[in-house]
């Protein structure tokens, strides 16, 4: 490949990435997402999302018994679960704990 072909391929990749980002931004404005929209929003494959629904890992709705819908709020709750506490926050809690226990021991 010459430089021009590489740059065209790179440009196409950048355009696709921007398009995906714009789709995710648009989806974040909706309250209810379809199955396909939810997979795109979460950045996972449709088969992975299907497995999650069948395992009961994610809340969903089937109003007519066939189509699956998701509330954006429940997807966001799912995505933000299992928070990892940053080191500085752990350090601050440890300092507070030590200072409170030192006061109790002194009494």
PDB file of C-alpha atoms in Angstrom:
ATOM      1  CA  UNK A   1       0.000   0.000   0.000  1.00  0.00           C
ATOM      2  CA  UNK A   2       1.176   3.480  -0.725  1.00  0.00           C
ATOM      3  CA  UNK A   3       0.779   6.476   1.598  1.00  0.00           C
ATOM      4  CA  UNK A   4      -2.396   7.624  -0.108  1.00  0.00           C
ATOM      5  CA  UNK A   5      -4.173   4.287   0.423  1.00  0.00           C
ATOM      6  CA  UNK A   6      -3.132   4.206   4.060  1.00  0.00           C
ATOM      7  CA  UNK A   7      -4.352   7.724   4.660  1.00  0.00           C
ATOM      8  CA  UNK A   8      -7.696   6.992   2.979  1.00  0.00           C
ATOM      9  CA  UNK A   9      -8.138   3.891   5.123  1.00  0.00           C
ATOM     10  CA  UNK A  10      -7.206   5.887   8.200  1.00  0.00           C
ATOM     11  CA  UNK A  11      -9.656   8.645   7.261  1.00  0.00           C
ATOM     12  CA  UNK A  12     -12.443   6.100   6.794  1.00  0.00           C
ATOM     13  CA  UNK A  13     -11.685   4.630  10.213  1.00  0.00           C
ATOM     14  CA  UNK A  14     -11.812   8.091  11.807  1.00  0.00           C
ATOM     15  CA  UNK A  15     -15.116   8.849  10.071  1.00  0.00           C
ATOM     16  CA  UNK A  16     -16.600   5.573  11.329  1.00  0.00           C
ATOM     17  CA  UNK A  17     -15.423   6.314  14.879  1.00  0.00           C
ATOM     18  CA  UNK A  18     -16.953   9.801  14.771  1.00  0.00           C
ATOM     19  CA  UNK A  19     -20.202   8.412  13.388  1.00  0.00           C
ATOM     20  CA  UNK A  20     -20.360   5.882  16.234  1.00  0.00           C
ATOM     21  CA  UNK A  21     -19.671   8.631  18.779  1.00  0.00           C
ATOM     22  CA  UNK A  22     -22.461  10.773  17.299  1.00  0.00           C
ATOM     23  CA  UNK A  23     -24.868   7.821  17.392  1.00  0.00           C
ATOM     24  CA  UNK A  24     -24.034   7.248  21.065  1.00  0.00           C
ATOM     25  CA  UNK A  25     -24.583  10.943  21.798  1.00  0.00           C
ATOM     26  CA  UNK A  26     -27.988  10.852  20.109  1.00  0.00           C
ATOM     27  CA  UNK A  27     -28.927   7.678  21.967  1.00  0.00           C
ATOM     28  CA  UNK A  28     -28.032   9.273  25.294  1.00  0.00           C
ATOM     29  CA  UNK A  29     -30.827  11.817  24.672  1.00  0.00           C
ATOM     30  CA  UNK A  30     -33.508   9.093  24.562  1.00  0.00           C
ATOM     31  CA  UNK A  31     -35.221   7.617  27.634  1.00  0.00           C
ATOM     32  CA  UNK A  32     -36.010   4.212  26.103  1.00  0.00           C
ATOM     33  CA  UNK A  33     -33.714   2.277  23.780  1.00  0.00           C
ATOM     34  CA  UNK A  34     -34.362  -0.629  21.437  1.00  0.00           C
ATOM     35  CA  UNK A  35     -32.230  -3.748  21.628  1.00  0.00           C
ATOM     36  CA  UNK A  36     -29.895  -2.582  18.850  1.00  0.00           C
ATOM     37  CA  UNK A  37     -29.643   0.929  20.281  1.00  0.00           C
ATOM     38  CA  UNK A  38     -28.793  -0.451  23.722  1.00  0.00           C
ATOM     39  CA  UNK A  39     -26.002  -2.627  22.308  1.00  0.00           C
ATOM     40  CA  UNK A  40     -24.560   0.364  20.446  1.00  0.00           C
ATOM     41  CA  UNK A  41     -24.865   2.634  23.496  1.00  0.00           C
ATOM     42  CA  UNK A  42     -23.134   0.077  25.739  1.00  0.00           C
ATOM     43  CA  UNK A  43     -20.466  -0.690  23.152  1.00  0.00           C
ATOM     44  CA  UNK A  44     -21.120  -4.440  23.188  1.00  0.00           C
ATOM     45  CA  UNK A  45     -22.259  -6.956  20.599  1.00  0.00           C
ATOM     46  CA  UNK A  46     -25.918  -7.844  20.218  1.00  0.00           C
ATOM     47  CA  UNK A  47     -25.168 -11.453  21.150  1.00  0.00           C
ATOM     48  CA  UNK A  48     -23.545 -10.324  24.408  1.00  0.00           C
ATOM     49  CA  UNK A  49     -26.542  -8.128  25.219  1.00  0.00           C
ATOM     50  CA  UNK A  50     -28.863 -11.040  24.472  1.00  0.00           C
ATOM     51  CA  UNK A  51     -26.930 -13.243  26.912  1.00  0.00           C
ATOM     52  CA  UNK A  52     -27.167 -10.525  29.554  1.00  0.00           C
ATOM     53  CA  UNK A  53     -30.947 -10.322  29.152  1.00  0.00           C
ATOM     54  CA  UNK A  54     -31.358 -14.101  29.322  1.00  0.00           C
ATOM     55  CA  UNK A  55     -29.203 -14.293  32.475  1.00  0.00           C
ATOM     56  CA  UNK A  56     -31.242 -11.498  34.061  1.00  0.00           C
ATOM     57  CA  UNK A  57     -28.196  -9.255  34.432  1.00  0.00           C
ATOM     58  CA  UNK A  58     -29.967  -6.252  32.943  1.00  0.00           C
ATOM     59  CA  UNK A  59     -33.505  -4.961  33.399  1.00  0.00           C
ATOM     60  CA  UNK A  60     -35.577  -4.915  30.174  1.00  0.00           C
ATOM     61  CA  UNK A  61     -39.156  -4.710  28.946  1.00  0.00           C
ATOM     62  CA  UNK A  62     -41.144  -6.709  26.382  1.00  0.00           C
ATOM     63  CA  UNK A  63     -44.436  -4.802  25.995  1.00  0.00           C
ATOM     64  CA  UNK A  64     -45.767  -6.922  23.124  1.00  0.00           C
ATOM     65  CA  UNK A  65     -43.897 -10.081  23.987  1.00  0.00           C
ATOM     66  CA  UNK A  66     -41.320  -9.841  21.192  1.00  0.00           C
ATOM     67  CA  UNK A  67     -39.416  -6.554  20.968  1.00  0.00           C
ATOM     68  CA  UNK A  68     -37.035  -5.810  23.852  1.00  0.00           C
ATOM     69  CA  UNK A  69     -36.645  -2.290  25.245  1.00  0.00           C
ATOM     70  CA  UNK A  70     -34.344  -0.832  27.874  1.00  0.00           C
ATOM     71  CA  UNK A  71     -34.575   2.266  30.048  1.00  0.00           C
ATOM     72  CA  UNK A  72     -31.475   4.403  29.630  1.00  0.00           C
ATOM     73  CA  UNK A  73     -31.409   5.012  33.371  1.00  0.00           C
ATOM     74  CA  UNK A  74     -31.233   1.277  34.151  1.00  0.00           C
ATOM     75  CA  UNK A  75     -28.461   0.802  31.564  1.00  0.00           C
ATOM     76  CA  UNK A  76     -26.476   3.621  33.157  1.00  0.00           C
ATOM     77  CA  UNK A  77     -26.983   2.104  36.632  1.00  0.00           C
ATOM     78  CA  UNK A  78     -25.725  -1.220  35.305  1.00  0.00           C
ATOM     79  CA  UNK A  79     -22.685   0.367  33.646  1.00  0.00           C
ATOM     80  CA  UNK A  80     -21.770   2.288  36.807  1.00  0.00           C
ATOM     81  CA  UNK A  81     -21.986  -0.606  39.262  1.00  0.00           C
ATOM     82  CA  UNK A  82     -18.951  -2.023  41.091  1.00  0.00           C
ATOM     83  CA  UNK A  83     -17.202   1.301  41.557  1.00  0.00           C
ATOM     84  CA  UNK A  84     -13.477   1.082  42.205  1.00  0.00           C
ATOM     85  CA  UNK A  85     -12.444   3.576  44.883  1.00  0.00           C
ATOM     86  CA  UNK A  86      -9.472   5.772  43.912  1.00  0.00           C
ATOM     87  CA  UNK A  87      -6.333   5.553  46.039  1.00  0.00           C
ATOM     88  CA  UNK A  88      -6.568   9.147  47.319  1.00  0.00           C
ATOM     89  CA  UNK A  89     -10.111   8.527  48.586  1.00  0.00           C
ATOM     90  CA  UNK A  90      -8.981   5.360  50.386  1.00  0.00           C
ATOM     91  CA  UNK A  91      -6.097   7.306  51.910  1.00  0.00           C
ATOM     92  CA  UNK A  92      -8.448  10.058  53.133  1.00  0.00           C
ATOM     93  CA  UNK A  93     -10.783   7.492  54.735  1.00  0.00           C
ATOM     94  CA  UNK A  94      -7.843   5.725  56.358  1.00  0.00           C
ATOM     95  CA  UNK A  95      -6.526   9.009  57.783  1.00  0.00           C
ATOM     96  CA  UNK A  96      -9.949   9.857  59.190  1.00  0.00           C
ATOM     97  CA  UNK A  97     -10.290   6.395  60.708  1.00  0.00           C
ATOM     98  CA  UNK A  98      -6.865   6.533  62.327  1.00  0.00           C
ATOM     99  CA  UNK A  99      -7.393  10.018  63.746  1.00  0.00           C
ATOM    100  CA  UNK A 100     -10.807   9.071  65.195  1.00  0.00           C
ATOM    101  CA  UNK A 101      -9.453   5.867  66.749  1.00  0.00           C
ATOM    102  CA  UNK A 102      -6.462   7.686  68.228  1.00  0.00           C
ATOM    103  CA  UNK A 103      -8.863  10.067  70.002  1.00  0.00           C
ATOM    104  CA  UNK A 104     -10.893   7.145  71.379  1.00  0.00           C
ATOM    105  CA  UNK A 105      -7.756   5.362  72.607  1.00  0.00           C
ATOM    106  CA  UNK A 106      -6.573   8.536  74.350  1.00  0.00           C
ATOM    107  CA  UNK A 107      -9.775   8.789  76.424  1.00  0.00           C
TER     108      UNK A 107
END
